[in-house]
Structure formats: C-alpha cells, structure tokens
Tab-separated table of C-alpha atoms and ligand atoms in Angstrom:
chain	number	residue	atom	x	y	z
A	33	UNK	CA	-136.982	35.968	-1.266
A	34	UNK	CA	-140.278	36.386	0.407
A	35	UNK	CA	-141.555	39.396	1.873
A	36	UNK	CA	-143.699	39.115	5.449
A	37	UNK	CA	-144.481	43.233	4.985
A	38	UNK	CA	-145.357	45.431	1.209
A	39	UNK	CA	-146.775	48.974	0.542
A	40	UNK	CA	-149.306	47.582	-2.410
A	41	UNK	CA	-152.153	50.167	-4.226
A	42	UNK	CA	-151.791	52.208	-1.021
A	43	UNK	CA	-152.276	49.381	1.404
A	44	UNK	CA	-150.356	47.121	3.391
A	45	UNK	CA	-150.061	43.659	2.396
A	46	UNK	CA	-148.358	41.226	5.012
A	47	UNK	CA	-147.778	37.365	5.756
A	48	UNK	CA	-150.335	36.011	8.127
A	49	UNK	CA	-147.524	34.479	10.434
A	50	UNK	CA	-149.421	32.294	12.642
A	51	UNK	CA	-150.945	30.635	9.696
A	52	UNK	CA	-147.341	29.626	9.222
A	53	UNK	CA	-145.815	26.647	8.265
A	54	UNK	CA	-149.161	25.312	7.329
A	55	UNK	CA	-150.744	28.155	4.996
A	56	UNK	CA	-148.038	30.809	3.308
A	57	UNK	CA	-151.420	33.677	3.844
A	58	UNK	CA	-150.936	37.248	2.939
A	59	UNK	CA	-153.431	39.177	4.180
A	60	UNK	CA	-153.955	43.289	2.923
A	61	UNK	CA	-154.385	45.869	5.376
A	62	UNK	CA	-156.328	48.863	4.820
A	63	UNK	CA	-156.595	51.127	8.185
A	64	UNK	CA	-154.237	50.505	11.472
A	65	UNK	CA	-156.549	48.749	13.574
A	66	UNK	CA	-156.493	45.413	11.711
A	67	UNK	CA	-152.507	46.654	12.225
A	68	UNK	CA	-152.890	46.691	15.565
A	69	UNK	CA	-154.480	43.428	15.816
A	70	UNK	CA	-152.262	42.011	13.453
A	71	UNK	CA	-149.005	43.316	15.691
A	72	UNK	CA	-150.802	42.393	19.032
A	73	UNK	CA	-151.568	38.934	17.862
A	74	UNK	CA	-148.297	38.076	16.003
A	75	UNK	CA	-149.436	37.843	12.680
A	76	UNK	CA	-146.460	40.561	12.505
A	77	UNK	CA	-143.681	39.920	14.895
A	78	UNK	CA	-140.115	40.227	14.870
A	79	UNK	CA	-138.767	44.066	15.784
A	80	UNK	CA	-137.550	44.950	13.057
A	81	UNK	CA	-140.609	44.299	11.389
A	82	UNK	CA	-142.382	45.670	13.903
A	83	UNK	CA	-140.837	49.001	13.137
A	84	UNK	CA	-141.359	48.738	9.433
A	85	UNK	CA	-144.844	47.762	9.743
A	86	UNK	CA	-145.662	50.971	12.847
A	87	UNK	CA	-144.033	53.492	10.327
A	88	UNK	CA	-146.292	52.001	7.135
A	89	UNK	CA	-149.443	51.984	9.710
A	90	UNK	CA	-148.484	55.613	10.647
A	91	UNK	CA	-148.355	56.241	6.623
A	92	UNK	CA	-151.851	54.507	6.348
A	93	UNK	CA	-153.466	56.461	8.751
A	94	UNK	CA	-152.010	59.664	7.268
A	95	UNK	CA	-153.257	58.883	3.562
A	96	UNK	CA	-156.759	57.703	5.386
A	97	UNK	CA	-157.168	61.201	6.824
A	98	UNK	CA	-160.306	63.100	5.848
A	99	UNK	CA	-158.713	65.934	7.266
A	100	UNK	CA	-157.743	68.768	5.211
A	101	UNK	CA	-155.694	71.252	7.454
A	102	UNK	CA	-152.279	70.407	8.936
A	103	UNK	CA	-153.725	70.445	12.316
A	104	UNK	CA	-156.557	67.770	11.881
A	105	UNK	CA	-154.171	65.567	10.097
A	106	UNK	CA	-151.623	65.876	13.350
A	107	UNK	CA	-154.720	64.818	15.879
A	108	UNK	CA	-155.353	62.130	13.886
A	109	UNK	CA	-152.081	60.923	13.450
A	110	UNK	CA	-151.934	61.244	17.367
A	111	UNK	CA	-154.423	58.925	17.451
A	112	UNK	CA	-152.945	56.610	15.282
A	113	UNK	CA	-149.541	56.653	17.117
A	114	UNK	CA	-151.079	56.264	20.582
A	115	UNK	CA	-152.647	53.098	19.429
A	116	UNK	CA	-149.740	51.420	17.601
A	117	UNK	CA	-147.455	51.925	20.823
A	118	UNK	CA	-149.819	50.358	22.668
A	119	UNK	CA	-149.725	46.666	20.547
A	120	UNK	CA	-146.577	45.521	22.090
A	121	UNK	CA	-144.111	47.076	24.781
A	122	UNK	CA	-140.740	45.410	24.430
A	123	UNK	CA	-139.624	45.869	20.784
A	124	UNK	CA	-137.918	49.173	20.833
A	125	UNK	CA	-138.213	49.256	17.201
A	126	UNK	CA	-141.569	50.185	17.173
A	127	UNK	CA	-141.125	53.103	19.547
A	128	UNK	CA	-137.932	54.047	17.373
A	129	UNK	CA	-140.526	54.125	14.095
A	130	UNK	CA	-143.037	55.879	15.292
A	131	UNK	CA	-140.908	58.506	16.635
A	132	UNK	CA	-139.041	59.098	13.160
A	133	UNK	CA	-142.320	59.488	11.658
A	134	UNK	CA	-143.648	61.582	14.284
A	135	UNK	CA	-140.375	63.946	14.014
A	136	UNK	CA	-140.755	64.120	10.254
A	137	UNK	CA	-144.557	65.122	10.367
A	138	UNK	CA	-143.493	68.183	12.501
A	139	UNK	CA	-140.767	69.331	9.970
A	140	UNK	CA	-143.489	69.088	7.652
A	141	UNK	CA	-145.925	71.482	9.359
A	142	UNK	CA	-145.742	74.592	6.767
A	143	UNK	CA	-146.487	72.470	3.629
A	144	UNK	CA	-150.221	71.566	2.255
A	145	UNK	CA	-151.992	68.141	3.398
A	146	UNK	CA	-151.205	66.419	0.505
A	147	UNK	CA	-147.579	67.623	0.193
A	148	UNK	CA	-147.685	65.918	3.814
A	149	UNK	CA	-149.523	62.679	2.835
A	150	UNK	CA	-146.342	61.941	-0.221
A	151	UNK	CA	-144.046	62.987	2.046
A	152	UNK	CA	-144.921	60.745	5.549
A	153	UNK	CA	-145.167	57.730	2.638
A	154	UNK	CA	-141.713	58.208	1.459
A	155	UNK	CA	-140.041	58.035	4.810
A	156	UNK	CA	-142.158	54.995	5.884
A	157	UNK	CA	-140.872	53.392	2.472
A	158	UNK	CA	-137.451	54.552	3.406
A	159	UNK	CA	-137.602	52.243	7.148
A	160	UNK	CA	-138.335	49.890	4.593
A	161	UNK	CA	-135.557	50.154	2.285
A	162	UNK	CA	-133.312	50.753	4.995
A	163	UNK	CA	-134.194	47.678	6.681
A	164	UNK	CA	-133.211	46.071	3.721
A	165	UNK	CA	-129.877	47.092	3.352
A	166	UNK	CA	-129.433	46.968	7.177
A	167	UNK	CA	-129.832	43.104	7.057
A	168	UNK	CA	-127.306	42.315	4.696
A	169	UNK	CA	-124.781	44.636	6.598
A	170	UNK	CA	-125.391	42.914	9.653
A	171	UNK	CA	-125.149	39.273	7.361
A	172	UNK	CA	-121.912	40.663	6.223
A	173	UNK	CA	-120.579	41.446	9.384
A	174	UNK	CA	-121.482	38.598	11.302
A	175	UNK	CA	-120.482	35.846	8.834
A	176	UNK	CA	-116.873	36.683	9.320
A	177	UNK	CA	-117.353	34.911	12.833
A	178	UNK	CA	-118.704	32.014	11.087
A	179	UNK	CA	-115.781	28.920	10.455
A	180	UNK	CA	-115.859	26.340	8.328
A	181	UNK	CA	-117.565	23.409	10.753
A	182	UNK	CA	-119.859	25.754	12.962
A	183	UNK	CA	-122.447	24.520	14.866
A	184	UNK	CA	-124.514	27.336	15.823
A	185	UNK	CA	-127.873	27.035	17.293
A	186	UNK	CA	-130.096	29.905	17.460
A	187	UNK	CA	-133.593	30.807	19.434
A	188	UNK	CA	-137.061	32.079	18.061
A	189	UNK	CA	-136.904	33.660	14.152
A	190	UNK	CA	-134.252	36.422	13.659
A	191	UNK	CA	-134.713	35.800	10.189
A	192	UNK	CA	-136.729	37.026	6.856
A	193	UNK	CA	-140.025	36.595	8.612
A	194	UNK	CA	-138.547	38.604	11.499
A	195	UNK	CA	-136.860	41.882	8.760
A	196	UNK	CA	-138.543	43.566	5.786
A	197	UNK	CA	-134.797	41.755	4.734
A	198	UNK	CA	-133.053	38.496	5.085
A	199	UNK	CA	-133.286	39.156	8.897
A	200	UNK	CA	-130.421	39.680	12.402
A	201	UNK	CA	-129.030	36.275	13.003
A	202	UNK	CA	-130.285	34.255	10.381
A	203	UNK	CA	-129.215	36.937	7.786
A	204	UNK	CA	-125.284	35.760	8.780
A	205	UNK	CA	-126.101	32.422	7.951
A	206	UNK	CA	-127.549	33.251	5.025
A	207	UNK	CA	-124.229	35.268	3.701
A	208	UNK	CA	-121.978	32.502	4.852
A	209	UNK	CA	-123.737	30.326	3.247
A	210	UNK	CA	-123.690	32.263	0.059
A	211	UNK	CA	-119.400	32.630	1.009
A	212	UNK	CA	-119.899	28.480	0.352
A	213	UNK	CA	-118.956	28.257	4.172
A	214	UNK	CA	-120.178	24.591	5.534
A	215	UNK	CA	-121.719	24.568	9.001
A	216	UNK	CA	-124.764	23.199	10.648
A	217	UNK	CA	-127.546	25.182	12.352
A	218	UNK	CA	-129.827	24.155	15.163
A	219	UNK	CA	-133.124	25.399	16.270
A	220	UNK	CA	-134.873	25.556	18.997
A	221	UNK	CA	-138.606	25.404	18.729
A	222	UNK	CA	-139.103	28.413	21.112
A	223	UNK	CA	-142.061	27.568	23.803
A	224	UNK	CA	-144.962	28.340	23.558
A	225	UNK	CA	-145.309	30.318	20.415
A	226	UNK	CA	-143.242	28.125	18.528
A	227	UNK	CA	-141.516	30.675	16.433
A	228	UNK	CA	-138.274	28.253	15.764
A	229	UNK	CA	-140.271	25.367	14.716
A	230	UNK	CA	-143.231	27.026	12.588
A	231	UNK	CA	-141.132	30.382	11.624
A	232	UNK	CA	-137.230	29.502	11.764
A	233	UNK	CA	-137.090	26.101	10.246
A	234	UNK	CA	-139.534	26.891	7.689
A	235	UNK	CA	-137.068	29.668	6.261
A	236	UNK	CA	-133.983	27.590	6.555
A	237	UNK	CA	-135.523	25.307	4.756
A	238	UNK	CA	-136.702	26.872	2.104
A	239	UNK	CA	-133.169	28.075	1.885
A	240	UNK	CA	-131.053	24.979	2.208
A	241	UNK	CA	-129.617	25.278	5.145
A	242	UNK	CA	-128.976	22.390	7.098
A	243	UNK	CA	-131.363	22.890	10.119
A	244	UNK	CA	-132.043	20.503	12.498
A	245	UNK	CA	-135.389	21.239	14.775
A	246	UNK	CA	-134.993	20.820	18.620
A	247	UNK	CA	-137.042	21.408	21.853
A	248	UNK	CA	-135.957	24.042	23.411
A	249	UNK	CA	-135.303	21.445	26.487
A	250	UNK	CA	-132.587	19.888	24.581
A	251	UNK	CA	-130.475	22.683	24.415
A	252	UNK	CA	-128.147	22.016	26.893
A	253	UNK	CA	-127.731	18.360	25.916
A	254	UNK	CA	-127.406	19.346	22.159
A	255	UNK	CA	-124.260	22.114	23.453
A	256	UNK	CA	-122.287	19.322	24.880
A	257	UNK	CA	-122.774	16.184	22.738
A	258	UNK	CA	-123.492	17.391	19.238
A	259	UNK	CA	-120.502	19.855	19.254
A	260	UNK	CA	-122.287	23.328	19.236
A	261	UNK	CA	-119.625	25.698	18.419
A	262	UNK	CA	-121.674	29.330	18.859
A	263	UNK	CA	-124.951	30.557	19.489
A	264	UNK	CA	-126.917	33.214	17.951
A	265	UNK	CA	-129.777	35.310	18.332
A	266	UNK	CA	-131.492	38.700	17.924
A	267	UNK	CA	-132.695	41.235	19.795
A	268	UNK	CA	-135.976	43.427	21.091
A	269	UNK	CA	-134.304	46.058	22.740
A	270	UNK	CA	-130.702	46.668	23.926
A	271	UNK	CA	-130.413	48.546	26.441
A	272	UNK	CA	-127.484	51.331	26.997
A	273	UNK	CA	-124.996	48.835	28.647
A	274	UNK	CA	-125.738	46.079	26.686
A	275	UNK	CA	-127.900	44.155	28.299
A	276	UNK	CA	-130.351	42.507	25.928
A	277	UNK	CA	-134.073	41.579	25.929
A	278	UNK	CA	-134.804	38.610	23.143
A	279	UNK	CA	-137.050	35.875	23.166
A	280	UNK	CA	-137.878	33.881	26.380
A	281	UNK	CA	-135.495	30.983	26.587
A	282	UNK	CA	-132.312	33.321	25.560
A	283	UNK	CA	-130.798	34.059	28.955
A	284	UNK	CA	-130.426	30.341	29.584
A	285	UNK	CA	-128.617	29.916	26.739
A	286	UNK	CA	-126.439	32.404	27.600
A	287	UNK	CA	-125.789	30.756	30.702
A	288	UNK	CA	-125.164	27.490	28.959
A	289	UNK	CA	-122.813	28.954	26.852
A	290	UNK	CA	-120.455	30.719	29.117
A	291	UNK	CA	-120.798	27.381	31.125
A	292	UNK	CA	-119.676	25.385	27.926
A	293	UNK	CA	-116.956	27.720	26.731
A	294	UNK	CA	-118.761	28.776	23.715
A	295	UNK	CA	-119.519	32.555	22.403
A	296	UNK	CA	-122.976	33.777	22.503
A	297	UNK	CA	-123.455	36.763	19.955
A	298	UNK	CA	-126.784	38.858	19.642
A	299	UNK	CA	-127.125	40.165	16.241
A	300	UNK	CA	-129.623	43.460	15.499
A	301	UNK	CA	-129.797	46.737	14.228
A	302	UNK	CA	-128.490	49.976	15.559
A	303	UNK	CA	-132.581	50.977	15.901
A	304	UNK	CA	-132.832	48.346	18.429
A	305	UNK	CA	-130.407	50.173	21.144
A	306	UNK	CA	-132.698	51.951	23.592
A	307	UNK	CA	-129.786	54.681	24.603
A	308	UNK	CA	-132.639	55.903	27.013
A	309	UNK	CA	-132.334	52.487	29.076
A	310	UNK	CA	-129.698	51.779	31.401
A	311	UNK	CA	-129.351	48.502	32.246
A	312	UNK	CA	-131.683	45.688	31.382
A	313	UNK	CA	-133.917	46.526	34.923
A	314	UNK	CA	-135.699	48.736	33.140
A	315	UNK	CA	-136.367	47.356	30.030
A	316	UNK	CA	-140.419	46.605	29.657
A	317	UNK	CA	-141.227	42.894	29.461
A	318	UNK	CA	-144.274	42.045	28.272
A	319	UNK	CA	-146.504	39.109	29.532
A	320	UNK	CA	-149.174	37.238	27.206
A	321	UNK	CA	-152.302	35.372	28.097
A	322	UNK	CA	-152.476	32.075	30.028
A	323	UNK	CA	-153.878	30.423	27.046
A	324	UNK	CA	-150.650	30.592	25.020
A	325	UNK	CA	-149.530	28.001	27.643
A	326	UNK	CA	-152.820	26.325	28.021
A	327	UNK	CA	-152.835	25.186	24.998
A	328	UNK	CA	-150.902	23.985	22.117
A	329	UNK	CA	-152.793	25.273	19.228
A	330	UNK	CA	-156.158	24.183	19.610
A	331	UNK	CA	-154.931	21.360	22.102
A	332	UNK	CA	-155.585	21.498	25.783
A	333	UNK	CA	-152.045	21.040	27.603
A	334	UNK	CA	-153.024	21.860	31.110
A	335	UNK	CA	-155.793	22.140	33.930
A	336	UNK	CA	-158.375	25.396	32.040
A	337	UNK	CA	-157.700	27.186	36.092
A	338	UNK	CA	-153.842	26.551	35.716
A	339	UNK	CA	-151.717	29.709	37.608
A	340	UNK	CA	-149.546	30.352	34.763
A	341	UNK	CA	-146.377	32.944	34.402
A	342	UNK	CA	-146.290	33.801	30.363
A	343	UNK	CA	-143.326	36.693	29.800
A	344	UNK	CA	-142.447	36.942	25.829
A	345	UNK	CA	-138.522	37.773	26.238
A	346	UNK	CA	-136.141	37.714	29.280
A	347	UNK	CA	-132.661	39.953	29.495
A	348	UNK	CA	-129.401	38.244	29.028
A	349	UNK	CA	-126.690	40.754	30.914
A	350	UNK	CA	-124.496	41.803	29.130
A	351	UNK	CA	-121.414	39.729	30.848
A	352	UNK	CA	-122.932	36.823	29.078
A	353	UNK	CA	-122.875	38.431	25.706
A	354	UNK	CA	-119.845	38.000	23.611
A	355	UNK	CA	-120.259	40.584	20.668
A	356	UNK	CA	-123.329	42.392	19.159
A	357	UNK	CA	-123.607	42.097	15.843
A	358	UNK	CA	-125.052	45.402	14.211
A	359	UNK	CA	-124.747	47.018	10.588
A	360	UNK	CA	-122.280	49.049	11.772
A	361	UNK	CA	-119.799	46.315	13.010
A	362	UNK	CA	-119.387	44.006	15.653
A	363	UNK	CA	-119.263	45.194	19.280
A	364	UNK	CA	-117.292	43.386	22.342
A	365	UNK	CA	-120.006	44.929	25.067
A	366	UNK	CA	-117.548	44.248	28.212
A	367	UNK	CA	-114.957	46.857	26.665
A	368	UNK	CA	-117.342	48.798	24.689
A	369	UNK	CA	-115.207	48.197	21.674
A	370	UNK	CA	-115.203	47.417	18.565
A	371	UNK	CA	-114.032	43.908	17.577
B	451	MRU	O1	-142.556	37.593	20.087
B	451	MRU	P1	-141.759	37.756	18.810
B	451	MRU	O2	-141.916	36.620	17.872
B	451	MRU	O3	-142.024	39.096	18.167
B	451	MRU	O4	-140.266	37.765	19.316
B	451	MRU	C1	-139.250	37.940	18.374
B	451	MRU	C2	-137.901	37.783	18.920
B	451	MRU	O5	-137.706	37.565	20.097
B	451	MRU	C3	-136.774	37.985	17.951
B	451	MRU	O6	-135.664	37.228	18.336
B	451	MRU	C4	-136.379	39.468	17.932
B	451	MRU	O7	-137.483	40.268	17.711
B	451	MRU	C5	-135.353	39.738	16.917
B	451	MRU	S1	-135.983	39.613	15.294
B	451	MRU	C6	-134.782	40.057	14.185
C-alpha cells in the first residue's frame, strides 16, 4: 500500500497530491513552513492526514530547535503550533494533533531538551501508528453494512491518500472487498478540486475495485437509474450532535438519499468529533480562492472578474445521517446509540 505521509532520516517525506493522477511525486520536508504550504495548498489533505502530518510538523520543529533550555524549545514550538493551525480551519483533526502534542510537551517540562526532542517524536509516530490501526477498525466496522450487490457511491477521497492508513469510507470497501463481497462503487469527481476523479479513482483503481467516475451533477440521476443502494463518505469535523462537515457536494447527497430511500453513512475517526461544537452552526467553513473555480487546471472556465462563492465542505444535519462509522463502532446519531 502506498503511503501519502513518512518520518524518513528525520524528515518528512509526503505524496505531492495535486501532482496526482498524472505524477505519483513524493516530495521531503525539512522545516514546517514548506508544511504549511504543503497543508494550505493540498499537497496534504484529507483530516486524518492532516492530523498526522500537524503532529510530525510539530516533531520537526522540535528536533529543528537550536534551543537548549526547556523554555526556548516551548516558544518555539509556540511558534510552530500557531502557524500549523492557521493552514486550514475545518479539519478538526489538526486542532486535535496539535493539542496532544502540545499536552505532552508540558508533561515533559522537568526532563533535558533532548530527552524532550525523543520523546515529542515518539508520540507524533504514535498519531501515526494509531491512524493505522484506526482505519482498519473503521474498515471492519463498516463493511458489515456492505451486501452482496451494493451500489455505493461516495464523494471526494476518504481513502489511503486521505489516512496515514487505508482511509474512512474507502477503507470499508477495501475490507469487504478483501471479505470477497461483490458490489460496485461510484465516484463523484468532487468540483472544483477534483479529489474523486484525480485522488479517489486513482486508488480504487489501483486496487481493483470496480469504480465508475461520475460528475458530481449526475448524482441524482445515477441514485435512481443505476440502482445506488448506499452512500458513503468521511468527515472534517463532527460536531457534538452529529452534524457533519465533509466535502462540498455532501449535504446534497444527503438530501438525495433520504429523498430516494437509501442510507447515507459518514465514516471517520473518534479524533474527528469536535465535543466542543454543538451543532453544525458553529463549525468553521473555510472558503478558497476564486481561481479554484476560474479555472480548471491551467484552463480558463469563466470571465477573470467572475463573483464567485468557493466554500471547501458544507454540514449535512445530522437527521440526514444514518450511522457514523468510527473505530469504535457504528453510531445511529438520531438515538445516540449504538447500532
Ligand atoms: O479539501 P480536502 O481534500 O482536504 O477535503 C477532504 C474531505 O472532505 C474528506 O472527505 C475528509 O477529510 C475525510 S478524509 C478521511
């Protein structure tokens, strides 16, 4: 299996995702602002990987320290922290990172620098490892919704690009598929940044599965005539009552699904339920450049002066949602009970 993120010779060495499907690039990262840039950009993208790659860059900037007392390696890690929360709001995973490695630097404030530096290392390897294991629990749990004949179409890449793992919602049809379940997966290409068409089929793929590409304008169309049995998709940030923030595009397919009698799960980790949030009102959605709409790649798609609304995720309530798939089990939000 491929890995988008690595801890190599004390650097960080991740996929170049917006050179994908054309160019498989890894690039290797030696101080957090090319991190940054990397995060802000969506070279790296996907929350989970998000919070993998925020608690290696808070790693990285701890081993890059010059400084050798406990309290000039804790300004610059301040530093470092204040920048990485800055390179995207909505992906509560990389809040949740930076805040475990922020609460294990201060449990670590008797011992010497370098006791510090091995230390902050091994719990950014341990998101890692974690992450890991937490994508084939969630695989494991969700594939025992999957039937022999699904048709399940899914929205942006919840998968191995998305994980330091086998990904959310791709990682179930990855362990049904290993189960020798038979079912049939569509994807929508995910306006504007095309994450389902470069990212998503690209993975299934290279995996087997049989993926067929579609605009994300034929998703209603593909519900009711090609027999779509369930739709699923990950998560950014879940907020206390379930409401969740995913890719834009998800909350209509929400709505087509309850309108076509079919279940919509989201799958995600436990680290992406923001127990601080309420309800989805408060949830931060970020909004991107014109130019992502502009232009298709390098191809001009509308007037250069163009008034353009460009939010990366919407909230689907949590009425719409039939289950949330975590590592921990599957969740019926209306009842707040375990299914
Ligand atoms: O803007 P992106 O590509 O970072 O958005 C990613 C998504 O919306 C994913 O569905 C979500 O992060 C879940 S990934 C397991």
């Amino acid at each position: 299996m491929i890995e988008p993120i690595k801890w190599k010779d004390g650097k960080i060495v991740f996929i170049d995702q917006t050179k994908l499907p054309a160019k498989l690039k890894y690039v290797t990262c030696k101080d957090i602002d090319i991190l940054y840039e990397a995060i802000k950009k969506l070279r790296i993208r996907g929350a989970p990987l998000i919070g993998v790659a925020v608690g290696l860059g808070y790693a990285l900037a701890c081993l890059n320290s010059k400084e050798k007392t406990c309290a000039g390696l804790k300004k610059d890690l301040a530093k470092a922290s204040q920048k990485l929360r800055a390179a995207r709001p909505t992906a509560v995973n990389l809040f949740w990172a930076i805040e475990r490695m922020e609460n294990k630097f201060n449990t670590l404030s008797r011992v010497n620098t370098s006791l510090i530096k091995r230390a902050i290392l091994k719990e950014a390897l341990a998101i890692l490892e974690e992450d890991k294991n937490m994508c084939v629990a969630i695989g494991k749990n969700g594939a025992k919704l999957i039937k022999n004949g699904d048709v399940i179409l899914t929205h942006c890449n919840a998968g191995i690009l998305a994980t330091a793992g086998q990904g959310t919602a791709l990682s179930i049809i990855y362990e049904a598929k290993k189960q020798g379940k038979r079912f049939k997966v569509y994807a929508d290409e995910t306006r504007p940044l095309m994450q389902g068409s470069r990212l998503t089929m690209w993975e299934l793929m290279q995996n087997n599965i049989d993926a067929t590409l579609i605009c994300d304008s034929m998703a209603a169309s593909v519900i009711k005539n090609k027999g779509v049995t369930k739709i699923i998709v990950g998560a950014d940030r879940i907020a206390a009552n379930g409401d969740a923030a995913n890719k834009i595009g998800t909350y209509g397919l929400a709505v087509l699904a309850r309108h076509h009698g079919i279940p919509f799960y989201i799958a995600a980790p436990s680290s992406t339920i923001d127990k601080n949030i309420k309800s989805g009102k408060s949830i931060p959605i970020e909004e991107r450049k014109a130019e992502e709409i502009i232009y298709a790649g390098s191809k001009q798609t509308a007037p250069i002066h163009a008034k353009v609304y460009n939010p990366a995720f919407d909230v689907t309530p949590h009425s719409l949602i039939s289950g949330i798939i975590t590592e921990k089990g599957i969740y019926e939000i209306k009842r707040f009970r375990r299914i």
